JSON list of C-alpha atoms in Angstrom, two decimals:
[
{"chain": "D", "resi": 364, "resn": "MET", "atom": "CA", "xyz": [75.18, 92.34, 24.56]},
{"chain": "D", "resi": 365, "resn": "HIS", "atom": "CA", "xyz": [74.64, 90.98, 27.99]},
{"chain": "D", "resi": 366, "resn": "LEU", "atom": "CA", "xyz": [78.50, 90.92, 28.77]},
{"chain": "D", "resi": 367, "resn": "LEU", "atom": "CA", "xyz": [78.66, 95.23, 27.48]},
{"chain": "D", "resi": 368, "resn": "TYR", "atom": "CA", "xyz": [75.59, 95.54, 29.67]},
{"chain": "D", "resi": 369, "resn": "LEU", "atom": "CA", "xyz": [77.11, 93.95, 32.69]},
{"chain": "D", "resi": 370, "resn": "ALA", "atom": "CA", "xyz": [80.51, 95.82, 31.95]},
{"chain": "D", "resi": 371, "resn": "ALA", "atom": "CA", "xyz": [78.28, 99.11, 31.83]},
{"chain": "D", "resi": 372, "resn": "ASN", "atom": "CA", "xyz": [76.69, 98.51, 34.90]},
{"chain": "D", "resi": 373, "resn": "LEU", "atom": "CA", "xyz": [79.79, 97.88, 36.85]},
{"chain": "D", "resi": 374, "resn": "THR", "atom": "CA", "xyz": [81.66, 100.70, 35.45]},
{"chain": "D", "resi": 375, "resn": "VAL", "atom": "CA", "xyz": [78.15, 102.78, 37.27]},
{"chain": "D", "resi": 376, "resn": "LEU", "atom": "CA", "xyz": [78.59, 100.70, 40.05]},
{"chain": "D", "resi": 377, "resn": "LEU", "atom": "CA", "xyz": [82.52, 101.37, 40.59]},
{"chain": "D", "resi": 378, "resn": "ALA", "atom": "CA", "xyz": [81.92, 105.12, 39.81]},
{"chain": "D", "resi": 379, "resn": "THR", "atom": "CA", "xyz": [78.97, 105.12, 41.87]},
{"chain": "D", "resi": 380, "resn": "THR", "atom": "CA", "xyz": [80.68, 104.16, 44.71]},
{"chain": "D", "resi": 381, "resn": "TRP", "atom": "CA", "xyz": [84.20, 105.90, 44.16]},
{"chain": "D", "resi": 382, "resn": "CYS", "atom": "CA", "xyz": [81.70, 109.10, 44.51]},
{"chain": "D", "resi": 383, "resn": "ILE", "atom": "CA", "xyz": [80.88, 108.24, 48.03]},
{"chain": "D", "resi": 384, "resn": "THR", "atom": "CA", "xyz": [82.11, 110.12, 50.79]},
{"chain": "D", "resi": 385, "resn": "ILE", "atom": "CA", "xyz": [84.66, 108.53, 53.37]},
{"chain": "D", "resi": 386, "resn": "PRO", "atom": "CA", "xyz": [83.95, 109.90, 56.74]},
{"chain": "D", "resi": 387, "resn": "GLU", "atom": "CA", "xyz": [86.96, 111.28, 58.52]},
{"chain": "D", "resi": 388, "resn": "LYS", "atom": "CA", "xyz": [87.80, 108.47, 61.32]},
{"chain": "D", "resi": 389, "resn": "ARG", "atom": "CA", "xyz": [87.42, 110.87, 64.37]},
{"chain": "D", "resi": 390, "resn": "THR", "atom": "CA", "xyz": [88.33, 109.50, 67.81]},
{"chain": "D", "resi": 391, "resn": "SER", "atom": "CA", "xyz": [85.52, 110.02, 70.55]},
{"chain": "D", "resi": 392, "resn": "VAL", "atom": "CA", "xyz": [87.36, 108.45, 73.83]},
{"chain": "D", "resi": 393, "resn": "CYS", "atom": "CA", "xyz": [91.27, 109.69, 74.34]},
{"chain": "D", "resi": 394, "resn": "ASN", "atom": "CA", "xyz": [92.65, 108.17, 77.55]},
{"chain": "D", "resi": 395, "resn": "GLY", "atom": "CA", "xyz": [89.47, 106.88, 78.89]},
{"chain": "D", "resi": 396, "resn": "HIS", "atom": "CA", "xyz": [87.67, 110.26, 78.69]},
{"chain": "D", "resi": 397, "resn": "ALA", "atom": "CA", "xyz": [86.05, 112.17, 75.66]},
{"chain": "D", "resi": 398, "resn": "GLU", "atom": "CA", "xyz": [86.62, 115.42, 77.18]},
{"chain": "D", "resi": 399, "resn": "LEU", "atom": "CA", "xyz": [90.22, 114.80, 77.03]},
{"chain": "D", "resi": 400, "resn": "CYS", "atom": "CA", "xyz": [89.83, 114.65, 73.15]},
{"chain": "D", "resi": 401, "resn": "ASP", "atom": "CA", "xyz": [90.47, 117.94, 72.29]},
{"chain": "D", "resi": 402, "resn": "ARG", "atom": "CA", "xyz": [92.63, 119.15, 75.01]},
{"chain": "D", "resi": 403, "resn": "SER", "atom": "CA", "xyz": [96.32, 119.69, 74.38]},
{"chain": "D", "resi": 404, "resn": "TYR", "atom": "CA", "xyz": [99.27, 117.38, 75.71]},
{"chain": "D", "resi": 405, "resn": "GLY", "atom": "CA", "xyz": [100.15, 120.13, 77.54]},
{"chain": "D", "resi": 406, "resn": "ASN", "atom": "CA", "xyz": [97.05, 120.58, 79.65]},
{"chain": "D", "resi": 407, "resn": "ILE", "atom": "CA", "xyz": [96.74, 117.27, 80.91]},
{"chain": "D", "resi": 408, "resn": "ILE", "atom": "CA", "xyz": [97.83, 115.67, 84.14]},
{"chain": "D", "resi": 409, "resn": "TYR", "atom": "CA", "xyz": [99.34, 112.05, 84.03]},
{"chain": "D", "resi": 410, "resn": "VAL", "atom": "CA", "xyz": [99.70, 109.43, 86.59]},
{"chain": "D", "resi": 411, "resn": "GLY", "atom": "CA", "xyz": [103.38, 107.92, 86.78]},
{"chain": "D", "resi": 412, "resn": "ALA", "atom": "CA", "xyz": [104.40, 104.52, 88.24]},
{"chain": "D", "resi": 413, "resn": "HIS", "atom": "CA", "xyz": [107.84, 105.28, 89.73]},
{"chain": "D", "resi": 414, "resn": "ASP", "atom": "CA", "xyz": [110.65, 102.95, 88.72]},
{"chain": "D", "resi": 415, "resn": "SER", "atom": "CA", "xyz": [107.69, 100.73, 87.13]},
{"chain": "D", "resi": 416, "resn": "PHE", "atom": "CA", "xyz": [110.38, 98.12, 86.38]},
{"chain": "D", "resi": 417, "resn": "ALA", "atom": "CA", "xyz": [110.88, 97.92, 90.07]},
{"chain": "D", "resi": 418, "resn": "TYR", "atom": "CA", "xyz": [108.22, 95.60, 90.84]},
{"chain": "D", "resi": 419, "resn": "SER", "atom": "CA", "xyz": [108.19, 92.09, 92.80]},
{"chain": "D", "resi": 420, "resn": "THR", "atom": "CA", "xyz": [105.82, 90.32, 95.09]},
{"chain": "D", "resi": 421, "resn": "ASP", "atom": "CA", "xyz": [109.14, 89.12, 97.42]},
{"chain": "D", "resi": 422, "resn": "PRO", "atom": "CA", "xyz": [108.46, 90.99, 100.28]},
{"chain": "D", "resi": 423, "resn": "LEU", "atom": "CA", "xyz": [112.39, 90.37, 100.90]},
{"chain": "D", "resi": 424, "resn": "ALA", "atom": "CA", "xyz": [113.10, 92.91, 97.52]},
{"chain": "D", "resi": 425, "resn": "LEU", "atom": "CA", "xyz": [113.47, 95.83, 99.86]},
{"chain": "D", "resi": 426, "resn": "ALA", "atom": "CA", "xyz": [114.50, 97.85, 96.46]},
{"chain": "D", "resi": 427, "resn": "ARG", "atom": "CA", "xyz": [111.09, 97.46, 94.82]},
{"chain": "D", "resi": 428, "resn": "ASP", "atom": "CA", "xyz": [108.75, 100.53, 94.29]},
{"chain": "D", "resi": 429, "resn": "GLN", "atom": "CA", "xyz": [105.78, 98.46, 92.84]},
{"chain": "D", "resi": 430, "resn": "GLU", "atom": "CA", "xyz": [104.48, 95.01, 93.75]},
{"chain": "D", "resi": 431, "resn": "ILE", "atom": "CA", "xyz": [102.22, 94.57, 90.47]},
{"chain": "D", "resi": 432, "resn": "ASP", "atom": "CA", "xyz": [103.62, 93.99, 86.89]},
{"chain": "D", "resi": 433, "resn": "ILE", "atom": "CA", "xyz": [104.06, 96.79, 84.21]},
{"chain": "D", "resi": 434, "resn": "PRO", "atom": "CA", "xyz": [100.64, 95.55, 82.12]},
{"chain": "D", "resi": 435, "resn": "SER", "atom": "CA", "xyz": [98.71, 95.63, 85.49]},
{"chain": "D", "resi": 436, "resn": "GLN", "atom": "CA", "xyz": [100.28, 99.09, 86.20]},
{"chain": "D", "resi": 437, "resn": "LEU", "atom": "CA", "xyz": [99.27, 99.99, 82.96]},
{"chain": "D", "resi": 438, "resn": "ALA", "atom": "CA", "xyz": [95.82, 98.42, 82.72]},
{"chain": "D", "resi": 439, "resn": "LEU", "atom": "CA", "xyz": [95.24, 100.19, 86.23]},
{"chain": "D", "resi": 440, "resn": "GLY", "atom": "CA", "xyz": [95.22, 103.74, 84.83]},
{"chain": "D", "resi": 441, "resn": "ASN", "atom": "CA", "xyz": [93.73, 106.67, 86.42]},
{"chain": "D", "resi": 442, "resn": "ASP", "atom": "CA", "xyz": [90.05, 104.99, 87.80]},
{"chain": "D", "resi": 443, "resn": "ASN", "atom": "CA", "xyz": [88.52, 107.83, 89.27]},
{"chain": "D", "resi": 444, "resn": "ASP", "atom": "CA", "xyz": [84.99, 107.20, 89.26]},
{"chain": "D", "resi": 445, "resn": "GLY", "atom": "CA", "xyz": [83.80, 110.86, 90.37]},
{"chain": "D", "resi": 446, "resn": "VAL", "atom": "CA", "xyz": [83.23, 109.78, 93.69]},
{"chain": "D", "resi": 447, "resn": "LEU", "atom": "CA", "xyz": [84.88, 111.60, 96.33]},
{"chain": "D", "resi": 448, "resn": "HIS", "atom": "CA", "xyz": [87.62, 109.48, 98.33]},
{"chain": "D", "resi": 449, "resn": "PHE", "atom": "CA", "xyz": [89.17, 109.76, 101.78]},
{"chain": "D", "resi": 450, "resn": "CYS", "atom": "CA", "xyz": [92.82, 109.95, 101.07]},
{"chain": "D", "resi": 451, "resn": "HIS", "atom": "CA", "xyz": [96.19, 110.66, 103.00]},
{"chain": "D", "resi": 452, "resn": "THR", "atom": "CA", "xyz": [98.10, 113.18, 101.27]},
{"chain": "D", "resi": 453, "resn": "SER", "atom": "CA", "xyz": [97.24, 111.85, 97.69]},
{"chain": "D", "resi": 454, "resn": "CYS", "atom": "CA", "xyz": [94.99, 109.10, 96.41]},
{"chain": "D", "resi": 455, "resn": "LEU", "atom": "CA", "xyz": [98.04, 107.55, 95.03]},
{"chain": "D", "resi": 456, "resn": "LEU", "atom": "CA", "xyz": [99.73, 107.09, 98.53]},
{"chain": "D", "resi": 457, "resn": "PHE", "atom": "CA", "xyz": [96.66, 105.94, 100.35]},
{"chain": "D", "resi": 458, "resn": "ASP", "atom": "CA", "xyz": [93.39, 105.87, 99.21]},
{"chain": "D", "resi": 459, "resn": "GLY", "atom": "CA", "xyz": [90.86, 104.97, 102.35]},
{"chain": "D", "resi": 460, "resn": "GLY", "atom": "CA", "xyz": [87.72, 104.69, 100.05]},
{"chain": "D", "resi": 461, "resn": "THR", "atom": "CA", "xyz": [84.70, 106.52, 99.37]},
{"chain": "D", "resi": 462, "resn": "VAL", "atom": "CA", "xyz": [83.49, 109.09, 101.84]},
{"chain": "D", "resi": 463, "resn": "GLU", "atom": "CA", "xyz": [80.01, 106.99, 101.35]},
{"chain": "D", "resi": 464, "resn": "ALA", "atom": "CA", "xyz": [81.45, 104.03, 102.73]},
{"chain": "D", "resi": 465, "resn": "TYR", "atom": "CA", "xyz": [83.02, 105.50, 105.41]},
{"chain": "D", "resi": 466, "resn": "LEU", "atom": "CA", "xyz": [79.67, 107.31, 106.50]},
{"chain": "D", "resi": 467, "resn": "THR", "atom": "CA", "xyz": [78.11, 104.14, 106.23]},
{"chain": "D", "resi": 468, "resn": "THR", "atom": "CA", "xyz": [80.70, 102.54, 108.72]},
{"chain": "D", "resi": 469, "resn": "VAL", "atom": "CA", "xyz": [79.81, 105.14, 111.05]},
{"chain": "D", "resi": 470, "resn": "LYS", "atom": "CA", "xyz": [75.98, 104.93, 110.60]},
{"chain": "D", "resi": 471, "resn": "THR", "atom": "CA", "xyz": [76.45, 101.02, 111.63]},
{"chain": "D", "resi": 472, "resn": "PHE", "atom": "CA", "xyz": [78.22, 102.24, 114.93]},
{"chain": "D", "resi": 473, "resn": "LEU", "atom": "CA", "xyz": [75.67, 105.16, 115.61]},
{"chain": "D", "resi": 474, "resn": "ASP", "atom": "CA", "xyz": [72.65, 102.39, 115.00]},
{"chain": "D", "resi": 475, "resn": "ALA", "atom": "CA", "xyz": [74.57, 99.95, 117.46]},
{"chain": "D", "resi": 476, "resn": "ASN", "atom": "CA", "xyz": [74.66, 102.75, 119.66]},
{"chain": "D", "resi": 477, "resn": "PRO", "atom": "CA", "xyz": [71.65, 105.24, 120.29]},
{"chain": "D", "resi": 478, "resn": "ASN", "atom": "CA", "xyz": [73.15, 107.12, 123.14]},
{"chain": "D", "resi": 479, "resn": "GLU", "atom": "CA", "xyz": [76.17, 108.31, 121.63]},
{"chain": "D", "resi": 480, "resn": "VAL", "atom": "CA", "xyz": [76.88, 112.00, 119.84]},
{"chain": "D", "resi": 481, "resn": "LEU", "atom": "CA", "xyz": [79.52, 111.92, 117.45]},
{"chain": "D", "resi": 482, "resn": "THR", "atom": "CA", "xyz": [81.39, 114.87, 115.98]},
{"chain": "D", "resi": 483, "resn": "LEU", "atom": "CA", "xyz": [82.84, 114.73, 112.23]},
{"chain": "D", "resi": 484, "resn": "ILE", "atom": "CA", "xyz": [85.33, 116.87, 110.82]},
{"chain": "D", "resi": 485, "resn": "PHE", "atom": "CA", "xyz": [86.68, 117.05, 107.50]},
{"chain": "D", "resi": 486, "resn": "THR", "atom": "CA", "xyz": [89.07, 118.45, 105.11]},
{"chain": "D", "resi": 487, "resn": "ASN", "atom": "CA", "xyz": [88.09, 120.04, 101.71]},
{"chain": "D", "resi": 488, "resn": "PRO", "atom": "CA", "xyz": [91.07, 121.02, 100.19]},
{"chain": "D", "resi": 489, "resn": "GLU", "atom": "CA", "xyz": [90.52, 120.75, 96.65]},
{"chain": "D", "resi": 490, "resn": "GLY", "atom": "CA", "xyz": [87.29, 122.62, 97.25]},
{"chain": "D", "resi": 491, "resn": "GLN", "atom": "CA", "xyz": [84.73, 120.07, 96.04]},
{"chain": "D", "resi": 492, "resn": "SER", "atom": "CA", "xyz": [80.84, 120.68, 95.97]},
{"chain": "D", "resi": 493, "resn": "LEU", "atom": "CA", "xyz": [78.95, 120.73, 98.92]},
{"chain": "D", "resi": 494, "resn": "PRO", "atom": "CA", "xyz": [75.63, 119.79, 97.05]},
{"chain": "D", "resi": 495, "resn": "GLY", "atom": "CA", "xyz": [77.19, 117.91, 94.36]},
{"chain": "D", "resi": 496, "resn": "GLN", "atom": "CA", "xyz": [80.06, 116.07, 95.85]},
{"chain": "D", "resi": 497, "resn": "TRP", "atom": "CA", "xyz": [79.49, 116.06, 100.00]},
{"chain": "D", "resi": 498, "resn": "GLU", "atom": "CA", "xyz": [75.64, 115.58, 100.34]},
{"chain": "D", "resi": 499, "resn": "PRO", "atom": "CA", "xyz": [74.83, 112.82, 98.31]},
{"chain": "D", "resi": 500, "resn": "ALA", "atom": "CA", "xyz": [77.50, 111.07, 100.60]},
{"chain": "D", "resi": 501, "resn": "PHE", "atom": "CA", "xyz": [75.71, 111.79, 103.67]},
{"chain": "D", "resi": 502, "resn": "SER", "atom": "CA", "xyz": [72.24, 111.01, 102.24]},
{"chain": "D", "resi": 503, "resn": "ASN", "atom": "CA", "xyz": [73.21, 107.42, 100.84]},
{"chain": "D", "resi": 504, "resn": "SER", "atom": "CA", "xyz": [74.80, 106.44, 103.95]},
{"chain": "D", "resi": 505, "resn": "GLY", "atom": "CA", "xyz": [72.09, 107.84, 106.05]},
{"chain": "D", "resi": 506, "resn": "ILE", "atom": "CA", "xyz": [74.04, 109.85, 108.21]},
{"chain": "D", "resi": 507, "resn": "LYS", "atom": "CA", "xyz": [72.03, 112.94, 107.11]},
{"chain": "D", "resi": 508, "resn": "ASP", "atom": "CA", "xyz": [68.94, 111.82, 108.70]},
{"chain": "D", "resi": 509, "resn": "LEU", "atom": "CA", "xyz": [70.96, 112.04, 112.22]},
{"chain": "D", "resi": 510, "resn": "ALA", "atom": "CA", "xyz": [72.95, 115.38, 111.49]},
{"chain": "D", "resi": 511, "resn": "TYR", "atom": "CA", "xyz": [72.32, 118.47, 113.43]},
{"chain": "D", "resi": 512, "resn": "VAL", "atom": "CA", "xyz": [71.40, 121.30, 111.82]},
{"chain": "D", "resi": 513, "resn": "PRO", "atom": "CA", "xyz": [71.85, 124.63, 114.35]},
{"chain": "D", "resi": 514, "resn": "PRO", "atom": "CA", "xyz": [69.21, 127.39, 114.26]},
{"chain": "D", "resi": 515, "resn": "HIS", "atom": "CA", "xyz": [71.64, 129.97, 113.00]},
{"chain": "D", "resi": 516, "resn": "LEU", "atom": "CA", "xyz": [75.56, 130.49, 112.55]},
{"chain": "D", "resi": 517, "resn": "PRO", "atom": "CA", "xyz": [77.75, 131.00, 114.14]},
{"chain": "D", "resi": 518, "resn": "MET", "atom": "CA", "xyz": [76.69, 128.82, 117.36]},
{"chain": "D", "resi": 519, "resn": "LYS", "atom": "CA", "xyz": [77.94, 130.19, 120.85]},
{"chain": "D", "resi": 520, "resn": "GLN", "atom": "CA", "xyz": [79.05, 127.72, 123.51]},
{"chain": "D", "resi": 521, "resn": "SER", "atom": "CA", "xyz": [76.00, 128.68, 125.54]},
{"chain": "D", "resi": 522, "resn": "ASP", "atom": "CA", "xyz": [73.82, 127.82, 121.99]},
{"chain": "D", "resi": 523, "resn": "TRP", "atom": "CA", "xyz": [74.18, 124.37, 121.65]},
{"chain": "D", "resi": 524, "resn": "PRO", "atom": "CA", "xyz": [71.53, 121.71, 123.06]},
{"chain": "D", "resi": 525, "resn": "THR", "atom": "CA", "xyz": [72.50, 119.46, 125.54]},
{"chain": "D", "resi": 526, "resn": "LEU", "atom": "CA", "xyz": [73.61, 115.53, 124.74]},
{"chain": "D", "resi": 527, "resn": "ARG", "atom": "CA", "xyz": [70.14, 114.22, 126.02]},
{"chain": "D", "resi": 528, "resn": "GLU", "atom": "CA", "xyz": [68.18, 116.79, 123.99]},
{"chain": "D", "resi": 529, "resn": "MET", "atom": "CA", "xyz": [70.49, 115.84, 121.10]},
{"chain": "D", "resi": 530, "resn": "ILE", "atom": "CA", "xyz": [69.78, 112.30, 121.50]},
{"chain": "D", "resi": 531, "resn": "ASP", "atom": "CA", "xyz": [66.24, 112.78, 121.71]},
{"chain": "D", "resi": 532, "resn": "SER", "atom": "CA", "xyz": [65.30, 114.40, 118.75]},
{"chain": "D", "resi": 533, "resn": "GLY", "atom": "CA", "xyz": [67.40, 111.96, 116.98]},
{"chain": "D", "resi": 534, "resn": "LYS", "atom": "CA", "xyz": [69.64, 114.93, 115.73]},
{"chain": "D", "resi": 535, "resn": "ARG", "atom": "CA", "xyz": [73.50, 113.68, 117.24]},
{"chain": "D", "resi": 536, "resn": "VAL", "atom": "CA", "xyz": [75.67, 113.67, 114.54]},
{"chain": "D", "resi": 537, "resn": "VAL", "atom": "CA", "xyz": [77.37, 117.36, 114.14]},
{"chain": "D", "resi": 538, "resn": "VAL", "atom": "CA", "xyz": [79.49, 117.90, 110.74]},
{"chain": "D", "resi": 539, "resn": "PHE", "atom": "CA", "xyz": [82.03, 120.52, 110.21]},
{"chain": "D", "resi": 540, "resn": "LEU", "atom": "CA", "xyz": [84.37, 121.18, 107.00]},
{"chain": "D", "resi": 541, "resn": "ASP", "atom": "CA", "xyz": [87.22, 123.08, 106.98]},
{"chain": "D", "resi": 542, "resn": "ALA", "atom": "CA", "xyz": [86.75, 125.32, 103.68]},
{"chain": "D", "resi": 543, "resn": "GLY", "atom": "CA", "xyz": [83.65, 125.96, 101.58]},
{"chain": "D", "resi": 544, "resn": "ALA", "atom": "CA", "xyz": [81.16, 125.11, 104.48]},
{"chain": "D", "resi": 545, "resn": "ASN", "atom": "CA", "xyz": [78.75, 128.26, 104.24]},
{"chain": "D", "resi": 546, "resn": "GLY", "atom": "CA", "xyz": [76.36, 126.72, 106.23]},
{"chain": "D", "resi": 547, "resn": "ILE", "atom": "CA", "xyz": [72.40, 127.80, 106.56]},
{"chain": "D", "resi": 548, "resn": "ASP", "atom": "CA", "xyz": [73.15, 131.69, 105.65]},
{"chain": "D", "resi": 549, "resn": "GLY", "atom": "CA", "xyz": [74.44, 130.24, 102.78]},
{"chain": "D", "resi": 550, "resn": "GLY", "atom": "CA", "xyz": [72.09, 127.83, 101.69]},
{"chain": "D", "resi": 551, "resn": "VAL", "atom": "CA", "xyz": [74.70, 125.52, 100.49]},
{"chain": "D", "resi": 552, "resn": "VAL", "atom": "CA", "xyz": [74.02, 122.43, 102.59]},
{"chain": "D", "resi": 553, "resn": "ASP", "atom": "CA", "xyz": [72.91, 123.47, 106.05]},
{"chain": "D", "resi": 554, "resn": "PHE", "atom": "CA", "xyz": [73.94, 120.25, 107.92]},
{"chain": "D", "resi": 555, "resn": "ILE", "atom": "CA", "xyz": [77.61, 120.47, 107.03]},
{"chain": "D", "resi": 556, "resn": "LEU", "atom": "CA", "xyz": [79.09, 123.31, 109.26]},
{"chain": "D", "resi": 557, "resn": "PRO", "atom": "CA", "xyz": [82.03, 126.01, 108.75]},
{"chain": "D", "resi": 558, "resn": "GLU", "atom": "CA", "xyz": [84.27, 124.39, 111.00]},
{"chain": "D", "resi": 559, "resn": "PHE", "atom": "CA", "xyz": [86.75, 127.46, 112.21]},
{"chain": "D", "resi": 560, "resn": "ASP", "atom": "CA", "xyz": [83.89, 129.91, 113.08]},
{"chain": "D", "resi": 561, "resn": "MET", "atom": "CA", "xyz": [82.96, 127.05, 116.09]},
{"chain": "D", "resi": 562, "resn": "VAL", "atom": "CA", "xyz": [86.04, 125.12, 116.50]},
{"chain": "D", "resi": 563, "resn": "TRP", "atom": "CA", "xyz": [89.19, 125.97, 117.76]},
{"chain": "D", "resi": 564, "resn": "GLU", "atom": "CA", "xyz": [92.39, 123.55, 117.49]},
{"chain": "D", "resi": 565, "resn": "THR", "atom": "CA", "xyz": [95.31, 123.89, 119.57]},
{"chain": "D", "resi": 566, "resn": "PRO", "atom": "CA", "xyz": [98.70, 124.91, 118.07]}
]
């Protein structure tokens, strides 16, 4: 009797368990980013390591293409931290570090040299957002507090203050950007000025 009852309970338990819906396993992170999971393979850019097998730490290995081994290359992946970097040609070829780190170094120089007026000219080939990417780097580094904001744009040669006036006011950094800087008239970031409205370069 007890054995039959146990068997009946076991059958019910098994039947109940069998009816539970097993959730479909769904990947939530793909190649390090959740937003890539529903994107087609053909709509994703992959970082490559040219001749990944040709690695050596020997400086005399003149034909080497990599200085780190294959597992390390794979582990590096594409470490895009969402922070603006200064890169020459490509970040894969030369990554000069974050804009904020660069500006922090500049701020150290300016603090040590209070009678210097500095001009910074940056390129923005990817059209990065001024308030979203550029402005935080200036704020966090402290350069924003030193940045000169002109009363109007464009500024003619005779409109600019003297160096003494800029130094005495504490606004002794002028920032130009080659693309995407709408200036105070556009209400984007008032201290990042459109370069080619006021700067001329020799051919």
